[in-house]
PDB file of C-alpha atoms in Angstrom:
ATOM      1  CA  UNK A  17     -17.195   5.735  -0.908  1.00  0.00           C
ATOM      2  CA  UNK A  18     -13.997   6.449   0.026  1.00  0.00           C
ATOM      3  CA  UNK A  19     -11.085   9.353   0.363  1.00  0.00           C
ATOM      4  CA  UNK A  20      -9.405  11.325  -2.355  1.00  0.00           C
ATOM      5  CA  UNK A  21      -7.412  14.393  -2.606  1.00  0.00           C
ATOM      6  CA  UNK A  22      -8.539  17.456  -4.321  1.00  0.00           C
ATOM      7  CA  UNK A  23      -7.623  20.607  -5.618  1.00  0.00           C
ATOM      8  CA  UNK A  24      -9.813  23.848  -4.252  1.00  0.00           C
ATOM      9  CA  UNK A  25     -11.521  23.885  -7.403  1.00  0.00           C
ATOM     10  CA  UNK A  26     -12.018  20.163  -7.361  1.00  0.00           C
ATOM     11  CA  UNK A  27     -13.390  20.314  -4.376  1.00  0.00           C
ATOM     12  CA  UNK A  28     -15.855  23.987  -4.968  1.00  0.00           C
ATOM     13  CA  UNK A  29     -16.453  21.280  -8.377  1.00  0.00           C
ATOM     14  CA  UNK A  30     -17.775  18.398  -6.148  1.00  0.00           C
ATOM     15  CA  UNK A  31     -20.417  20.268  -4.380  1.00  0.00           C
ATOM     16  CA  UNK A  32     -21.204  22.804  -6.346  1.00  0.00           C
ATOM     17  CA  UNK A  33     -19.364  26.059  -3.957  1.00  0.00           C
ATOM     18  CA  UNK A  34     -16.373  27.817  -3.535  1.00  0.00           C
ATOM     19  CA  UNK A  35     -17.613  29.194   0.095  1.00  0.00           C
ATOM     20  CA  UNK A  36     -18.513  24.982   1.086  1.00  0.00           C
ATOM     21  CA  UNK A  37     -14.726  24.375  -0.484  1.00  0.00           C
ATOM     22  CA  UNK A  38     -13.125  27.096   1.468  1.00  0.00           C
ATOM     23  CA  UNK A  39     -14.593  25.930   4.716  1.00  0.00           C
ATOM     24  CA  UNK A  40     -13.510  22.875   4.439  1.00  0.00           C
ATOM     25  CA  UNK A  41     -10.186  23.960   3.816  1.00  0.00           C
ATOM     26  CA  UNK A  42     -10.085  26.561   6.508  1.00  0.00           C
ATOM     27  CA  UNK A  43     -11.400  23.736   8.513  1.00  0.00           C
ATOM     28  CA  UNK A  44      -8.727  21.122   8.001  1.00  0.00           C
ATOM     29  CA  UNK A  45      -5.275  24.669   8.376  1.00  0.00           C
ATOM     30  CA  UNK A  46      -7.136  24.918  12.089  1.00  0.00           C
ATOM     31  CA  UNK A  47      -6.169  22.166  12.915  1.00  0.00           C
ATOM     32  CA  UNK A  48      -1.837  20.648  13.545  1.00  0.00           C
ATOM     33  CA  UNK A  49      -2.112  17.299  13.056  1.00  0.00           C
ATOM     34  CA  UNK A  50      -5.311  16.987  10.015  1.00  0.00           C
ATOM     35  CA  UNK A  51      -3.449  19.712   8.258  1.00  0.00           C
ATOM     36  CA  UNK A  52      -0.346  16.655   8.600  1.00  0.00           C
ATOM     37  CA  UNK A  53      -2.089  14.288   7.630  1.00  0.00           C
ATOM     38  CA  UNK A  54      -4.445  15.181   4.993  1.00  0.00           C
ATOM     39  CA  UNK A  55      -2.863  18.462   3.212  1.00  0.00           C
ATOM     40  CA  UNK A  56      -0.320  18.401   0.739  1.00  0.00           C
ATOM     41  CA  UNK A  57       1.824  19.344  -2.291  1.00  0.00           C
ATOM     42  CA  UNK A  58       0.221  17.901  -6.104  1.00  0.00           C
ATOM     43  CA  UNK A  59       2.988  14.644  -6.640  1.00  0.00           C
ATOM     44  CA  UNK A  60       3.446  16.188  -9.987  1.00  0.00           C
ATOM     45  CA  UNK A  61       5.015  19.932  -9.261  1.00  0.00           C
ATOM     46  CA  UNK A  62       7.096  18.248  -7.460  1.00  0.00           C
ATOM     47  CA  UNK A  63       7.803  21.036  -4.193  1.00  0.00           C
ATOM     48  CA  UNK A  64       6.618  24.047  -6.026  1.00  0.00           C
ATOM     49  CA  UNK A  65       3.195  24.747  -3.748  1.00  0.00           C
ATOM     50  CA  UNK A  66       0.674  26.956  -4.979  1.00  0.00           C
ATOM     51  CA  UNK A  67      -3.109  27.609  -3.290  1.00  0.00           C
ATOM     52  CA  UNK A  68      -3.636  26.137  -7.110  1.00  0.00           C
ATOM     53  CA  UNK A  69      -2.173  23.076  -6.586  1.00  0.00           C
ATOM     54  CA  UNK A  70      -2.283  22.024  -2.819  1.00  0.00           C
ATOM     55  CA  UNK A  71      -4.648  19.153  -2.839  1.00  0.00           C
ATOM     56  CA  UNK A  72      -6.722  17.926   0.679  1.00  0.00           C
ATOM     57  CA  UNK A  73      -7.946  14.820   1.579  1.00  0.00           C
ATOM     58  CA  UNK A  74     -11.530  14.649   0.898  1.00  0.00           C
ATOM     59  CA  UNK A  75     -14.520  12.191   2.037  1.00  0.00           C
ATOM     60  CA  UNK A  76     -16.033  11.287  -1.786  1.00  0.00           C
ATOM     61  CA  UNK A  77     -19.487   9.086  -0.945  1.00  0.00           C
ATOM     62  CA  UNK A  78     -19.478   8.092  -4.722  1.00  0.00           C
ATOM     63  CA  UNK A  79     -15.796   7.087  -5.238  1.00  0.00           C
ATOM     64  CA  UNK A  80     -14.180   3.824  -4.627  1.00  0.00           C
ATOM     65  CA  UNK A  81     -11.275   3.196  -4.425  1.00  0.00           C
ATOM     66  CA  UNK A  82      -9.167  -0.287  -5.850  1.00  0.00           C
ATOM     67  CA  UNK A  83      -8.302  -2.561  -3.088  1.00  0.00           C
ATOM     68  CA  UNK A  84      -5.744  -5.789  -3.051  1.00  0.00           C
ATOM     69  CA  UNK A  85      -7.519  -8.511  -1.008  1.00  0.00           C
ATOM     70  CA  UNK A  86      -4.344  -9.779   0.532  1.00  0.00           C
ATOM     71  CA  UNK A  87      -6.034 -13.302   1.327  1.00  0.00           C
ATOM     72  CA  UNK A  88      -7.499 -14.280  -2.176  1.00  0.00           C
ATOM     73  CA  UNK A  89      -4.025 -13.220  -3.211  1.00  0.00           C
ATOM     74  CA  UNK A  90      -2.086 -15.631  -0.790  1.00  0.00           C
ATOM     75  CA  UNK A  91      -4.595 -18.036  -1.558  1.00  0.00           C
ATOM     76  CA  UNK A  92      -4.241 -17.411  -5.755  1.00  0.00           C
ATOM     77  CA  UNK A  93      -0.712 -18.258  -4.489  1.00  0.00           C
ATOM     78  CA  UNK A  94      -1.075 -21.277  -2.640  1.00  0.00           C
ATOM     79  CA  UNK A  95      -3.297 -22.281  -6.039  1.00  0.00           C
ATOM     80  CA  UNK A  96      -0.147 -21.712  -8.063  1.00  0.00           C
ATOM     81  CA  UNK A  97       2.380 -23.149  -6.065  1.00  0.00           C
ATOM     82  CA  UNK A  98       0.075 -26.446  -5.920  1.00  0.00           C
ATOM     83  CA  UNK A  99      -0.443 -26.102  -9.622  1.00  0.00           C
ATOM     84  CA  UNK A 100       3.355 -25.984  -9.979  1.00  0.00           C
ATOM     85  CA  UNK A 101       4.072 -28.875  -7.038  1.00  0.00           C
ATOM     86  CA  UNK A 102       1.715 -31.551  -9.563  1.00  0.00           C
ATOM     87  CA  UNK A 103       3.798 -30.911 -12.706  1.00  0.00           C
ATOM     88  CA  UNK A 104       6.514 -32.810 -13.796  1.00  0.00           C
ATOM     89  CA  UNK A 105       9.990 -31.785 -12.605  1.00  0.00           C
ATOM     90  CA  UNK A 106       8.436 -28.752 -11.151  1.00  0.00           C
ATOM     91  CA  UNK A 107       7.449 -29.274  -7.852  1.00  0.00           C
ATOM     92  CA  UNK A 108       9.898 -32.135  -7.742  1.00  0.00           C
ATOM     93  CA  UNK A 109      12.905 -29.489  -8.742  1.00  0.00           C
ATOM     94  CA  UNK A 110      11.768 -26.884  -5.769  1.00  0.00           C
ATOM     95  CA  UNK A 111      11.763 -30.293  -3.032  1.00  0.00           C
ATOM     96  CA  UNK A 112      15.292 -31.328  -3.949  1.00  0.00           C
ATOM     97  CA  UNK A 113      16.396 -27.409  -3.365  1.00  0.00           C
ATOM     98  CA  UNK A 114      14.787 -27.735  -0.226  1.00  0.00           C
ATOM     99  CA  UNK A 115      15.472 -30.772   0.655  1.00  0.00           C
ATOM    100  CA  UNK A 116      19.296 -30.136  -0.007  1.00  0.00           C
ATOM    101  CA  UNK A 117      19.417 -26.225   1.974  1.00  0.00           C
ATOM    102  CA  UNK A 118      17.875 -29.000   5.119  1.00  0.00           C
ATOM    103  CA  UNK A 119      20.195 -30.637   4.748  1.00  0.00           C
ATOM    104  CA  UNK A 120      23.250 -27.949   4.864  1.00  0.00           C
ATOM    105  CA  UNK A 121      21.200 -26.803   7.754  1.00  0.00           C
ATOM    106  CA  UNK A 122      21.803 -29.558   9.512  1.00  0.00           C
ATOM    107  CA  UNK A 123      25.530 -30.091   9.068  1.00  0.00           C
ATOM    108  CA  UNK A 124      26.404 -26.668   9.488  1.00  0.00           C
ATOM    109  CA  UNK A 125      24.113 -26.928  13.326  1.00  0.00           C
ATOM    110  CA  UNK A 126      25.965 -30.200  13.778  1.00  0.00           C
ATOM    111  CA  UNK A 127      29.758 -28.914  13.239  1.00  0.00           C
ATOM    112  CA  UNK A 128      28.803 -25.559  15.759  1.00  0.00           C
ATOM    113  CA  UNK A 129      27.723 -28.165  18.037  1.00  0.00           C
ATOM    114  CA  UNK A 130      30.860 -30.222  18.132  1.00  0.00           C
ATOM    115  CA  UNK A 131      32.791 -26.766  17.824  1.00  0.00           C
ATOM    116  CA  UNK A 132      30.994 -25.540  21.323  1.00  0.00           C
ATOM    117  CA  UNK A 133      32.427 -28.885  23.004  1.00  0.00           C
TER     118      UNK A 133
END
């Protein structure tokens, strides 16, 4: 499950009752901390909030959240980089650029040391 933003009518449809929806909404509105994080104006309404378009963050047992696995993404990027290093010209050019940057940084560091003496 996951949390989803739903309107009052969507909550009523989900739970089969406007009484249940109103009970959930009332509980969220009672607590200032909860209302700050779990009640919002519909993003397509651009600040023209109405009771019909206001959204509430509710738990959806059947919902699925799409997330990006950062570890897996990093592994794929590392594999892509490794593959590029094996291609003629691509990896070598990147290594040369890196070497040039390192050499430039060393020269600058030496220059700064001499000027500070």
